PDB file of C-alpha atoms and ligand atoms in Angstrom:
ATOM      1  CA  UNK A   1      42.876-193.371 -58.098  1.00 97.00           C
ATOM      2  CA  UNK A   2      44.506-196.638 -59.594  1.00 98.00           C
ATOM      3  CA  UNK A   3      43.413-198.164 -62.949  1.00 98.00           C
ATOM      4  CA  UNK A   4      44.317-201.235 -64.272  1.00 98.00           C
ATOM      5  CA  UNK A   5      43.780-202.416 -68.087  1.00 98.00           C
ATOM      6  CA  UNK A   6      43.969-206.146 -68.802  1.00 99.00           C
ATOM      7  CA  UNK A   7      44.250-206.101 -72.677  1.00 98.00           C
ATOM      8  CA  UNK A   8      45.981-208.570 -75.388  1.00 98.00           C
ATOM      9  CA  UNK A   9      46.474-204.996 -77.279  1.00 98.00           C
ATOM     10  CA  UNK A  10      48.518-202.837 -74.820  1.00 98.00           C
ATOM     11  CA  UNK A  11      49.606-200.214 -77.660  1.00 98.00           C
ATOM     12  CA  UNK A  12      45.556-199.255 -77.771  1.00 98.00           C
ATOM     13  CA  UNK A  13      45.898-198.012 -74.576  1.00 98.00           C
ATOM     14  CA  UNK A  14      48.758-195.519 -75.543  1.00 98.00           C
ATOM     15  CA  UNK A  15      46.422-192.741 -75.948  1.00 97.00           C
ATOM     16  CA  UNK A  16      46.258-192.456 -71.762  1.00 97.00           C
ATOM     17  CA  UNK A  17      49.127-191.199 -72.039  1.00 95.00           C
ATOM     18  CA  UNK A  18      48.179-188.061 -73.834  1.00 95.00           C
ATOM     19  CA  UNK A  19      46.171-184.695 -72.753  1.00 94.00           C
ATOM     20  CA  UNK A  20      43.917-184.544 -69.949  1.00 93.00           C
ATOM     21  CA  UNK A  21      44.667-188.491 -68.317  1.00 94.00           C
ATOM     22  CA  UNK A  22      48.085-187.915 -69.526  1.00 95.00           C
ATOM     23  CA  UNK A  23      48.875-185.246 -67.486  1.00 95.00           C
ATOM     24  CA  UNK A  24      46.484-186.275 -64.349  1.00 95.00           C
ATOM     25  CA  UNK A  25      48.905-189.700 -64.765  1.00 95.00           C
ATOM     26  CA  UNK A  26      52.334-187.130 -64.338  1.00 95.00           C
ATOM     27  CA  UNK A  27      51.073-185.071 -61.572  1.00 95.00           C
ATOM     28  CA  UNK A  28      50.476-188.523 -59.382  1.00 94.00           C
ATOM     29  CA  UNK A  29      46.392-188.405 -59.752  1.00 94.00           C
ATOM     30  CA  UNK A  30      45.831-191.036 -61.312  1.00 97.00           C
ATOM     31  CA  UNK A  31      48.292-194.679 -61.102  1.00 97.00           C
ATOM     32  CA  UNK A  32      47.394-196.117 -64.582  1.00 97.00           C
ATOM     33  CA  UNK A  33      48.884-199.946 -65.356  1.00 98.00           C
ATOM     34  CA  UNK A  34      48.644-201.373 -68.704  1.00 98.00           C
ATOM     35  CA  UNK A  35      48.774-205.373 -68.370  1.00 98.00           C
ATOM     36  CA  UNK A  36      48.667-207.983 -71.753  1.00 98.00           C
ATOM     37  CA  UNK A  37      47.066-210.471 -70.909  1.00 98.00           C
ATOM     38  CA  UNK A  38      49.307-213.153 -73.101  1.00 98.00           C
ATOM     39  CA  UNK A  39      51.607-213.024 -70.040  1.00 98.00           C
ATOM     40  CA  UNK A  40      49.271-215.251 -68.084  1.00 98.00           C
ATOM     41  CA  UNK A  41      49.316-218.025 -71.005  1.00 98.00           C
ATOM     42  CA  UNK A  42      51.834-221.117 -71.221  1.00 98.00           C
ATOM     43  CA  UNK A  43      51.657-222.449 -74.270  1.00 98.00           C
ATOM     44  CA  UNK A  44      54.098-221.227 -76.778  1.00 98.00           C
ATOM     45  CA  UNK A  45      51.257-219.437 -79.320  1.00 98.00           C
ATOM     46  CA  UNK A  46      50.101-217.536 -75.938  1.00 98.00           C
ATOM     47  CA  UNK A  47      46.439-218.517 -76.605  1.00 98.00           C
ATOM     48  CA  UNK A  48      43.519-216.848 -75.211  1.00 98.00           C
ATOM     49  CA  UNK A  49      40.591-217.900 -77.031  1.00 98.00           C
ATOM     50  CA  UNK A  50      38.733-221.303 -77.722  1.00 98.00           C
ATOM     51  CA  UNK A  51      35.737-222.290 -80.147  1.00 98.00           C
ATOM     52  CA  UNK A  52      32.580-221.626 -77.979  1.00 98.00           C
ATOM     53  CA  UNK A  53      30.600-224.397 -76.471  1.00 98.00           C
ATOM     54  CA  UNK A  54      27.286-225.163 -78.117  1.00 98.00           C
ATOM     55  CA  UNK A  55      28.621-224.068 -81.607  1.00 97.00           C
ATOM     56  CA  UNK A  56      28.170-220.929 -83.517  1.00 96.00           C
ATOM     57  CA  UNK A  57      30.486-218.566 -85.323  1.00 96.00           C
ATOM     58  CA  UNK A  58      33.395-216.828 -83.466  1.00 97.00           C
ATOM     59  CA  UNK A  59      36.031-217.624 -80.880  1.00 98.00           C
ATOM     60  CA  UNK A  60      35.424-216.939 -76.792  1.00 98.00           C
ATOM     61  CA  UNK A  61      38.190-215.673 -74.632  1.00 98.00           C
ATOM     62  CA  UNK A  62      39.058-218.861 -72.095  1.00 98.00           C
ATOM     63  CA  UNK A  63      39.123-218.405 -68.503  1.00 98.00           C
ATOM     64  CA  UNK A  64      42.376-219.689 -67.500  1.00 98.00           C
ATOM     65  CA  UNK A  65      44.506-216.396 -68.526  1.00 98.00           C
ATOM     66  CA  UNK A  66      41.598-214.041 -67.197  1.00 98.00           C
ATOM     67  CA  UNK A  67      41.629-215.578 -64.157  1.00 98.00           C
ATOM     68  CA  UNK A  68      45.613-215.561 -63.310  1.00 98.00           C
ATOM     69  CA  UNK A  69      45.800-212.211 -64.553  1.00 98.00           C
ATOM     70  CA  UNK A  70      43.389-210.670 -62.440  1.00 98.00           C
ATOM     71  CA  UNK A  71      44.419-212.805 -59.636  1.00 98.00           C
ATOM     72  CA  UNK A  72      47.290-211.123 -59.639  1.00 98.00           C
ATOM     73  CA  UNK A  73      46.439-207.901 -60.457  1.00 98.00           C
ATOM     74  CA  UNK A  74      43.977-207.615 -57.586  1.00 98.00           C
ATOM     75  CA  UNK A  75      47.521-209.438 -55.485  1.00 98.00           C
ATOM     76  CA  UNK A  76      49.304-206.218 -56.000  1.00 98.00           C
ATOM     77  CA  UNK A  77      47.027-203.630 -54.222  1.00 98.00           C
ATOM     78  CA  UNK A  78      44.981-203.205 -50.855  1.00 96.00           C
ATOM     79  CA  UNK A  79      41.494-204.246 -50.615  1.00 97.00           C
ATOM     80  CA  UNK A  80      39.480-205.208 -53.592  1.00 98.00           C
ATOM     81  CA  UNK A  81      38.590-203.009 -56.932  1.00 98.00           C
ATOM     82  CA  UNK A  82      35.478-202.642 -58.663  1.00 98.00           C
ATOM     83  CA  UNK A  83      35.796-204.739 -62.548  1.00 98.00           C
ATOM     84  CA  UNK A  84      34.955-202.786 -64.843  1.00 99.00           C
ATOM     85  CA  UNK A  85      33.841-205.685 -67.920  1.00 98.00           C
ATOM     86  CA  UNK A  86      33.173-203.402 -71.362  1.00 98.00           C
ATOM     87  CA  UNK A  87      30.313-205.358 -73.007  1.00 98.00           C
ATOM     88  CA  UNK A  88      27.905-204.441 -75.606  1.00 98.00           C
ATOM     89  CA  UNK A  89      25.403-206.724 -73.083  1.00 98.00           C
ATOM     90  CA  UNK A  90      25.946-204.374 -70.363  1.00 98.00           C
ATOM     91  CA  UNK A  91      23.987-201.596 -68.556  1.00 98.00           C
ATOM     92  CA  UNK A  92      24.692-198.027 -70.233  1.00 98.00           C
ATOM     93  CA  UNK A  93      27.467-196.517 -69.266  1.00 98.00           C
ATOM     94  CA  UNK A  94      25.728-192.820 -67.826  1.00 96.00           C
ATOM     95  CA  UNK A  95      27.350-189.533 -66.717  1.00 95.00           C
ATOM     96  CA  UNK A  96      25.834-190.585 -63.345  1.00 95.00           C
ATOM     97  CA  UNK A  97      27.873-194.022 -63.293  1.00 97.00           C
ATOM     98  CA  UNK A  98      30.905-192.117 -64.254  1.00 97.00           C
ATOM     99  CA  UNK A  99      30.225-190.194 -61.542  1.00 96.00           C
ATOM    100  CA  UNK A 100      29.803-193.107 -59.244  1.00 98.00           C
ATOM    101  CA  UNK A 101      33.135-195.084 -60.475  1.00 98.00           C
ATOM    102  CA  UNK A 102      35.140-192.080 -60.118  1.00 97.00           C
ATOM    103  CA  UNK A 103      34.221-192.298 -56.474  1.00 97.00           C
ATOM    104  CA  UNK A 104      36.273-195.419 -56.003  1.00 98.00           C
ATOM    105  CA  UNK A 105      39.851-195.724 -55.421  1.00 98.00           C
ATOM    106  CA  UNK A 106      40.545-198.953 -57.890  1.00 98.00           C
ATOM    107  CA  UNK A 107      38.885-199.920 -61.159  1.00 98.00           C
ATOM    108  CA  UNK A 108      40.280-202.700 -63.045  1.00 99.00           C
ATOM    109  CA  UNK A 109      39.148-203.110 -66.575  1.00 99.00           C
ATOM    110  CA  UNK A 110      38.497-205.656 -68.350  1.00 99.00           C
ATOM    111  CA  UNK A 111      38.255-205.213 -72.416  1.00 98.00           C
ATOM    112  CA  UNK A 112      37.659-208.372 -74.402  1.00 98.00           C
ATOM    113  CA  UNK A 113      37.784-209.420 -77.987  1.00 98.00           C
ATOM    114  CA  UNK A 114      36.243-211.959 -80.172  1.00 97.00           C
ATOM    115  CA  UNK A 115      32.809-212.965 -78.870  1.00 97.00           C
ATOM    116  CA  UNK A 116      33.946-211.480 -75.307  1.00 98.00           C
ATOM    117  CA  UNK A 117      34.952-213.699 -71.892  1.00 98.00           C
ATOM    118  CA  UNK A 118      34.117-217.131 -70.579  1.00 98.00           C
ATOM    119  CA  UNK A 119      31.305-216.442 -68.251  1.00 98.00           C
ATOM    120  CA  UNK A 120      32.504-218.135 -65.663  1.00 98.00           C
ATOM    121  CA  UNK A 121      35.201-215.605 -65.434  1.00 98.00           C
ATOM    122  CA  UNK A 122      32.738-213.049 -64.337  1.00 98.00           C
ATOM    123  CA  UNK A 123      30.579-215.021 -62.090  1.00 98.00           C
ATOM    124  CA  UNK A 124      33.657-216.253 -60.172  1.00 98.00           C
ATOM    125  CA  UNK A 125      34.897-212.220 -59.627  1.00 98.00           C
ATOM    126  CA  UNK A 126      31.418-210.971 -58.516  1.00 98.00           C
ATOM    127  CA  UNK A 127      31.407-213.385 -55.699  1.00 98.00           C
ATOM    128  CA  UNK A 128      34.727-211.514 -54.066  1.00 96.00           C
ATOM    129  CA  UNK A 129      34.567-208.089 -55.948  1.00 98.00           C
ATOM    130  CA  UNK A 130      31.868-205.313 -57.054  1.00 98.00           C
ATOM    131  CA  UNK A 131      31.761-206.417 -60.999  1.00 98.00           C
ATOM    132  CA  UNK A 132      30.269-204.085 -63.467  1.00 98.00           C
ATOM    133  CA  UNK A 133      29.374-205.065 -66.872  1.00 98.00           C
ATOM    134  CA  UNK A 134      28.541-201.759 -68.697  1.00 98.00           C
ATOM    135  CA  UNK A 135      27.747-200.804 -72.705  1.00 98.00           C
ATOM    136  CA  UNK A 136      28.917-197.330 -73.977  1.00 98.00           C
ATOM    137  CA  UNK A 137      26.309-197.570 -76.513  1.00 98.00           C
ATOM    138  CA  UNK A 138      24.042-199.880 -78.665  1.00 98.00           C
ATOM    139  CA  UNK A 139      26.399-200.823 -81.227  1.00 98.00           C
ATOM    140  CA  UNK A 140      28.972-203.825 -81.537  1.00 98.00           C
ATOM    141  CA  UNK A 141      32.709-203.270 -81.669  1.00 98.00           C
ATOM    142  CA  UNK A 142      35.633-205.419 -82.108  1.00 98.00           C
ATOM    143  CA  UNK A 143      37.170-204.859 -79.292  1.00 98.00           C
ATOM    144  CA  UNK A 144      36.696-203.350 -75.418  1.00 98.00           C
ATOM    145  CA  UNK A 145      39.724-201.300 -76.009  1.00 98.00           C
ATOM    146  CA  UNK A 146      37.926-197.999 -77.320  1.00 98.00           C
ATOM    147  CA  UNK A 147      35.110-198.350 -74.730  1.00 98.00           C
ATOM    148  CA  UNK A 148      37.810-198.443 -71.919  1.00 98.00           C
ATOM    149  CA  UNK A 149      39.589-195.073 -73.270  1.00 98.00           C
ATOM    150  CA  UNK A 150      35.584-193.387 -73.452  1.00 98.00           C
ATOM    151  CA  UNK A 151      35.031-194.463 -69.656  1.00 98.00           C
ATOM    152  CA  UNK A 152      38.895-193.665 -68.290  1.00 98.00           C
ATOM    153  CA  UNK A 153      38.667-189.923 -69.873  1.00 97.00           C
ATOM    154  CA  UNK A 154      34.911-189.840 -68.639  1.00 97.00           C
ATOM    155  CA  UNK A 155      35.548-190.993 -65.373  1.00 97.00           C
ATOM    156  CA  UNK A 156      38.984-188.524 -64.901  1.00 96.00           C
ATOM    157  CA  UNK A 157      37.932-185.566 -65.883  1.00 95.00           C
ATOM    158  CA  UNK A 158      35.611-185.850 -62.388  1.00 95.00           C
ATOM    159  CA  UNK A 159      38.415-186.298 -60.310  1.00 95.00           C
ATOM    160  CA  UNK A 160      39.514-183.687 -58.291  1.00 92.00           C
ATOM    161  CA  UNK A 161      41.975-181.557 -59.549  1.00 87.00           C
ATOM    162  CA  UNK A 162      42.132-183.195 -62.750  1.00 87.00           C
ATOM    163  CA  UNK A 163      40.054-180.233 -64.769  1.00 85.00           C
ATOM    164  CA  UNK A 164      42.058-176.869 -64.848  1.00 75.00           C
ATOM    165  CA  UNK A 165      38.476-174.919 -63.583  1.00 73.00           C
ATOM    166  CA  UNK A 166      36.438-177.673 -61.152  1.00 66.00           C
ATOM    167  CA  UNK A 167      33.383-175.755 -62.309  1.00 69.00           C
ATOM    168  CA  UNK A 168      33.780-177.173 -65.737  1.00 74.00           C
ATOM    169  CA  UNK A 169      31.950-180.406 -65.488  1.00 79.00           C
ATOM    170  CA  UNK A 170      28.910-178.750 -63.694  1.00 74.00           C
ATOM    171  CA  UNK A 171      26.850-177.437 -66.369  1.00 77.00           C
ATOM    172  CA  UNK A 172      28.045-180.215 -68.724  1.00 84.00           C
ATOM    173  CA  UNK A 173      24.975-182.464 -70.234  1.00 83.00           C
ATOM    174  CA  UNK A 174      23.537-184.920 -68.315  1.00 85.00           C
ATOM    175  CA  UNK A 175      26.027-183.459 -65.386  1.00 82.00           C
ATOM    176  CA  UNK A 176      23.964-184.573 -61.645  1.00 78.00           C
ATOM    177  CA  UNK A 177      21.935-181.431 -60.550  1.00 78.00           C
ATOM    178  CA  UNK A 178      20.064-178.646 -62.869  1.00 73.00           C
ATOM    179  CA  UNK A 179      21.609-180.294 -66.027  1.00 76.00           C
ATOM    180  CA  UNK A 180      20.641-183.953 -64.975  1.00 80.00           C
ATOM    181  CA  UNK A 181      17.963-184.190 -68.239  1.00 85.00           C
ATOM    182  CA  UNK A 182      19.259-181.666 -69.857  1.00 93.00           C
ATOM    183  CA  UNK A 183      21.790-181.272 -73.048  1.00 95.00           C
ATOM    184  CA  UNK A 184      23.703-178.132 -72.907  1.00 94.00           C
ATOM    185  CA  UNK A 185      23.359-175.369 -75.569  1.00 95.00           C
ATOM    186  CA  UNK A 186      25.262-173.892 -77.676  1.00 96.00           C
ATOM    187  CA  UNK A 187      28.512-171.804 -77.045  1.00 97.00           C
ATOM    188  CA  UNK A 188      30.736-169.288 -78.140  1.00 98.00           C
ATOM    189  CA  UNK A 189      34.127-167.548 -78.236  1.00 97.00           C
ATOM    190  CA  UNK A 190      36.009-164.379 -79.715  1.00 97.00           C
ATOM    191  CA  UNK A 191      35.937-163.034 -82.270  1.00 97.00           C
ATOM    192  CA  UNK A 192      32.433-161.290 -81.689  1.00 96.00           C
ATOM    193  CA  UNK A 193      32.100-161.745 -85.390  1.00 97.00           C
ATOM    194  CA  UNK A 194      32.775-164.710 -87.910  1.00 98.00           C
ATOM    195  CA  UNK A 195      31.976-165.024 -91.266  1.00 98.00           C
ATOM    196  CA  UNK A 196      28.795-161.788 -91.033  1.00 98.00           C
ATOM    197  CA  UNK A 197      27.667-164.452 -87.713  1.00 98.00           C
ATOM    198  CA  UNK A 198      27.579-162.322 -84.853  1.00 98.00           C
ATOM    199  CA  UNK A 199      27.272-164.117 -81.310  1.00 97.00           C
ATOM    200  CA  UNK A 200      23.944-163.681 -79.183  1.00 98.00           C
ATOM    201  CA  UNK A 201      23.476-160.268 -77.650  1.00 97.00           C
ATOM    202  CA  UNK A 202      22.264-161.016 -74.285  1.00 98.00           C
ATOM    203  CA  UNK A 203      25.907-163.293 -73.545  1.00 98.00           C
ATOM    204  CA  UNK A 204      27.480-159.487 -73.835  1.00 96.00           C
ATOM    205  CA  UNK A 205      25.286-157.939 -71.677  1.00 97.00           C
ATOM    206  CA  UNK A 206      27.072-158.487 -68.442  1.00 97.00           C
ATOM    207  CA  UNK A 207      23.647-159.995 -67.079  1.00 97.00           C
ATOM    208  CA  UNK A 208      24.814-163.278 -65.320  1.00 97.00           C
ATOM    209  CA  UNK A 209      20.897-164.031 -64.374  1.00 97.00           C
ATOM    210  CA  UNK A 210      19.945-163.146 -68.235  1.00 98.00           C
ATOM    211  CA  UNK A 211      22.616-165.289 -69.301  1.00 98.00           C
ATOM    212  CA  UNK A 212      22.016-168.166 -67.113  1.00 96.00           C
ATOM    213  CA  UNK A 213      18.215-168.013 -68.445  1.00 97.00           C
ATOM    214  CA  UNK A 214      19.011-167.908 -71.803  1.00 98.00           C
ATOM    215  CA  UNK A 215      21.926-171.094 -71.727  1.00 97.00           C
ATOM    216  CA  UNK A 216      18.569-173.042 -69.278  1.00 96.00           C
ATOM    217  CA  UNK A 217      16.244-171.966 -72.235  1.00 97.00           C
ATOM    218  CA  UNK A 218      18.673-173.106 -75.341  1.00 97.00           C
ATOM    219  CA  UNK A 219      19.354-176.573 -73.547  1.00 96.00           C
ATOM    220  CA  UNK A 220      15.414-176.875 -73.153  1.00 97.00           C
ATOM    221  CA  UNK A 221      15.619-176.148 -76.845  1.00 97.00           C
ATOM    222  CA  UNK A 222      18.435-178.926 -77.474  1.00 97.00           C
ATOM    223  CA  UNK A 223      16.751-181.049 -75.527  1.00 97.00           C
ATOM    224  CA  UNK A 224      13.723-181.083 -77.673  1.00 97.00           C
ATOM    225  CA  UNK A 225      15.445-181.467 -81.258  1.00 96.00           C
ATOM    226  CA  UNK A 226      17.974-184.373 -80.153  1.00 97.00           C
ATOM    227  CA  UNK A 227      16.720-186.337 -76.953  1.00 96.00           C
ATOM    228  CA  UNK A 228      13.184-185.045 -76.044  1.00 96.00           C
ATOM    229  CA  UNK A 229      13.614-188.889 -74.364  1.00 96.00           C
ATOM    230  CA  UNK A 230      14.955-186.906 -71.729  1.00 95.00           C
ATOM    231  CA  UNK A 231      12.372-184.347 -71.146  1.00 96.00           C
ATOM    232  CA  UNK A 232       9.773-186.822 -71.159  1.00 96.00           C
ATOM    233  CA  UNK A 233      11.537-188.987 -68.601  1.00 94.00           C
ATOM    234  CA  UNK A 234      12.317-186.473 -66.424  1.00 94.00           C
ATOM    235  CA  UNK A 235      11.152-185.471 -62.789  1.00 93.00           C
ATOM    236  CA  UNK A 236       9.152-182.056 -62.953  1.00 95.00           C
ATOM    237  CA  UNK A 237       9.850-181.059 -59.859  1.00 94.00           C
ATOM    238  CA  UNK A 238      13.371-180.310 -61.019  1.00 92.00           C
ATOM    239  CA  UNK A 239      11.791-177.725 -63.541  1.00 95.00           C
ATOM    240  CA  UNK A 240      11.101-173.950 -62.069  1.00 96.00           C
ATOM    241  CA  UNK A 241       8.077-171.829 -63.587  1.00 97.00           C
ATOM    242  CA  UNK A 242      10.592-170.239 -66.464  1.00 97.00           C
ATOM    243  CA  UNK A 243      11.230-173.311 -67.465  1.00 97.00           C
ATOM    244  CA  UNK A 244       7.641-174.843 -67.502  1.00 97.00           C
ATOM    245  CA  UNK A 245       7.168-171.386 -69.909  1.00 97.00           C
ATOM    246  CA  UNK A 246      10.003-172.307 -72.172  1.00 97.00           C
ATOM    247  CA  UNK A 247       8.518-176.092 -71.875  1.00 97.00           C
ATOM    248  CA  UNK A 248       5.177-174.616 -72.756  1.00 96.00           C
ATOM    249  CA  UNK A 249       6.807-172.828 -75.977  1.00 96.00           C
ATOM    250  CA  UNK A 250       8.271-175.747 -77.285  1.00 97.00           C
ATOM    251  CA  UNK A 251       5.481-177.416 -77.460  1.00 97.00           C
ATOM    252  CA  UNK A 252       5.531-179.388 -74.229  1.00 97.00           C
ATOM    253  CA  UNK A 253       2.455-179.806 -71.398  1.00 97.00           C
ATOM    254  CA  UNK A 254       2.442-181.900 -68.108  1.00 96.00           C
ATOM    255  CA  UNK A 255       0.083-184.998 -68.249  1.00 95.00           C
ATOM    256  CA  UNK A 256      -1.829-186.458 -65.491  1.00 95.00           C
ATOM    257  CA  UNK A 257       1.224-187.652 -63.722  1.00 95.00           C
ATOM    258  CA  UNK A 258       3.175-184.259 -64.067  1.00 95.00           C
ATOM    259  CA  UNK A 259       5.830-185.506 -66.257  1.00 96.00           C
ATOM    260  CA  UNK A 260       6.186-183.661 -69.788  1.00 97.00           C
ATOM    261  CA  UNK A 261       4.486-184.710 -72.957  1.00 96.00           C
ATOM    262  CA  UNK A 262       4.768-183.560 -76.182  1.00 95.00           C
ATOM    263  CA  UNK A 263       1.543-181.877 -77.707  1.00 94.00           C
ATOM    264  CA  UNK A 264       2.700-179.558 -80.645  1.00 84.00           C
ATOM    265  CA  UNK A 265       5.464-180.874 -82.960  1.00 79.00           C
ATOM    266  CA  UNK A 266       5.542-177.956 -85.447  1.00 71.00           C
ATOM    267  CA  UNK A 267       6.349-175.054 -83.091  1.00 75.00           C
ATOM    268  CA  UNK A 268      10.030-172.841 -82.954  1.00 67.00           C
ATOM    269  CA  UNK A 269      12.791-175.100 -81.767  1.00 67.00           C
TER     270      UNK A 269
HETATM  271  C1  SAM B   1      32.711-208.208 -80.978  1.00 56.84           C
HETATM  272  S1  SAM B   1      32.408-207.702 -79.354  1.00 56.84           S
HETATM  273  C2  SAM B   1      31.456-209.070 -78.715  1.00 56.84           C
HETATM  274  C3  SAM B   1      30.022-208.928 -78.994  1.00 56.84           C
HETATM  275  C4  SAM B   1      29.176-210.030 -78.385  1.00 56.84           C
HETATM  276  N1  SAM B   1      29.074-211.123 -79.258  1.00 56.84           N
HETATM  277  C5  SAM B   1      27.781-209.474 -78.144  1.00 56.84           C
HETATM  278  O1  SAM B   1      26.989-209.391 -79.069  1.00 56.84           O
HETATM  279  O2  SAM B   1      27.521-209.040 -76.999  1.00 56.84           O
HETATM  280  C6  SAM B   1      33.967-207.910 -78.567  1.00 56.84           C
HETATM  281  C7  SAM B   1      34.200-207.066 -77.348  1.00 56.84           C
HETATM  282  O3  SAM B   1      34.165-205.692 -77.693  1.00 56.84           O
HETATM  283  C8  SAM B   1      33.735-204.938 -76.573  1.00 56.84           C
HETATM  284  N2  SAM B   1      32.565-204.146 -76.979  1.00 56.84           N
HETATM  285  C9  SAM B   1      31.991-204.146 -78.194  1.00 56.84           C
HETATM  286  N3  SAM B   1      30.967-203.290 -78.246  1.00 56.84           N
HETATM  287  C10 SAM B   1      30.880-202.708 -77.031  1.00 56.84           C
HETATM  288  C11 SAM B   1      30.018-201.734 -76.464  1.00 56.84           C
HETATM  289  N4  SAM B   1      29.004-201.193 -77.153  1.00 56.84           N
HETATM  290  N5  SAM B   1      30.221-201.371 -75.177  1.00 56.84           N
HETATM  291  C12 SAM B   1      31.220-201.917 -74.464  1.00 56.84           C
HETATM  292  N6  SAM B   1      32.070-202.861 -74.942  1.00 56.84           N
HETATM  293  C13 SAM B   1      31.908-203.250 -76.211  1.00 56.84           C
HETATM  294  C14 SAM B   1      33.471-205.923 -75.440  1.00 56.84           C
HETATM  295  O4  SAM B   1      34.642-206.027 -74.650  1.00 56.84           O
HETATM  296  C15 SAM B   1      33.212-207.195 -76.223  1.00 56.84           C
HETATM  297  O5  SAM B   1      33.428-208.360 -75.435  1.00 56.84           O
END
């Protein structure tokens, strides 16, 4: 897979050269190229921003050096990528559109600063390329740098080969399939005991369809404390009758349509 970064901070990106996209990046898995934007300006304070139109506080980011530098960037390889344009005005950024852009061969990103990119620049791109504008959460940073480094290592770890064990990533949270509106639960390592806490018994007993109920019932469990969102949003024909139980425990019965409701607040979590 190529990437491509169009940045006025280049050193922010630095960090994709370390663990997991480091390495994919030596073995040949992944073609990552850093550009600064300021070498698309002409004037000798290589200027990138303007006051906005219309007024208001803040600077916006002017089309001419967004357009010559992705110009060219899309110039140097075959076919046309899918722009990738960080944005707190975007749609969520989702384990199932990581899943989705790490599917395509070239992404080109696009991080801004100040009060983000001329318009224009994106309307003119989405009428030759697939452009995505896309929000890794609801808060405002300075800068599209850190939301490009959450969506690269989100987006690698999928590729194949890039994770030591390729089973890794399938009973992540939110991972497509049984975990799709799920969190995952708690988990555990060596020594069998820390500090007088001992580790649950049933993940000793050599039961793989024990354990696999109990890690299904603890994400159910999660689920409810930190995003019962999820449960309540979810299809119920993904959930089996032992987990309609463990629903049941925590409180939870279908409504009219199926889907899960929350009827008792004050039960075990
Ligand atoms: C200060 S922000 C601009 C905020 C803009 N005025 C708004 O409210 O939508 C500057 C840049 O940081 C990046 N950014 C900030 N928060 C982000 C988020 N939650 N998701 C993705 N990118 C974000 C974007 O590249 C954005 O253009």
């Amino acid at each position: 897979m190529r990437l491509d970064v169009v940045t006025i901070f280049p050193e922010y990106l630095e960090p994709l050269n370390v663990s997991l996209v480091g390495k994919a990046r030596a073995r040949g898995q992944l073609d990552v190229r850093v550009h600064d934007l300021r070498s698309w300006t002409h004037d000798k304070h290589n200027t990138v921003d303007d006051t906005p139109y219309g007024g208001g506080p803040g600077m916006v980011m002017k089309p001419e050096p967004w357009g010559e530098a992705l110009d060219a960037v899309i110039e140097s390889g075959e076919g046309r990528p899918v722009i990738v344009v960080p944005t707190p005005s975007g749609r969520p950024f989702t384990q199932e559109l990581a899943v989705e852009l790490s599917e395509k061969p070239w992404l080109v990103f696009t991080p801004a600063r100040y009060e983000g990119i001329d318009r224009r620049v994106i309307e003119d791109y989405a009428e030759r390329c697939d452009v995505r504008e896309v929000s890794i959460g609801d808060y405002v940073l300075a800068g599209g740098e850190a939301p490009v480094l959450v969506m690269v290592e989100a987006i690698a770890r999928l590729l194949p080969g890039v994770l030591g064990n390729a089973e890794s990533h399938r009973d992540d949270s939110f991972a497509p399939g049984a975990m799709a509106d799920l969190l995952e639960g708690p988990v555990y390592t060596k020594p069998p005991e820390w500090r007088g806490r001992g580790i649950p018994d049933v993940l000793l007993s050599g039961h793989h369809g024990k354990i696999a109920r109990w890690r299904r019932d603890e994400a159910f469990r999660r689920t409810t404390r930190n995003r019962p969102d999820l449960i309540e949003r979810a299809d119920p024909a993904a959930f089996d009758k032992k987990d309609r139980e463990m629903l049941s425990i925590l409180g939870w019965a279908p409504g009219d349509d199926g889907r899960f409701w929350r009827v008792a607040q004050d039960v075990e979590e």
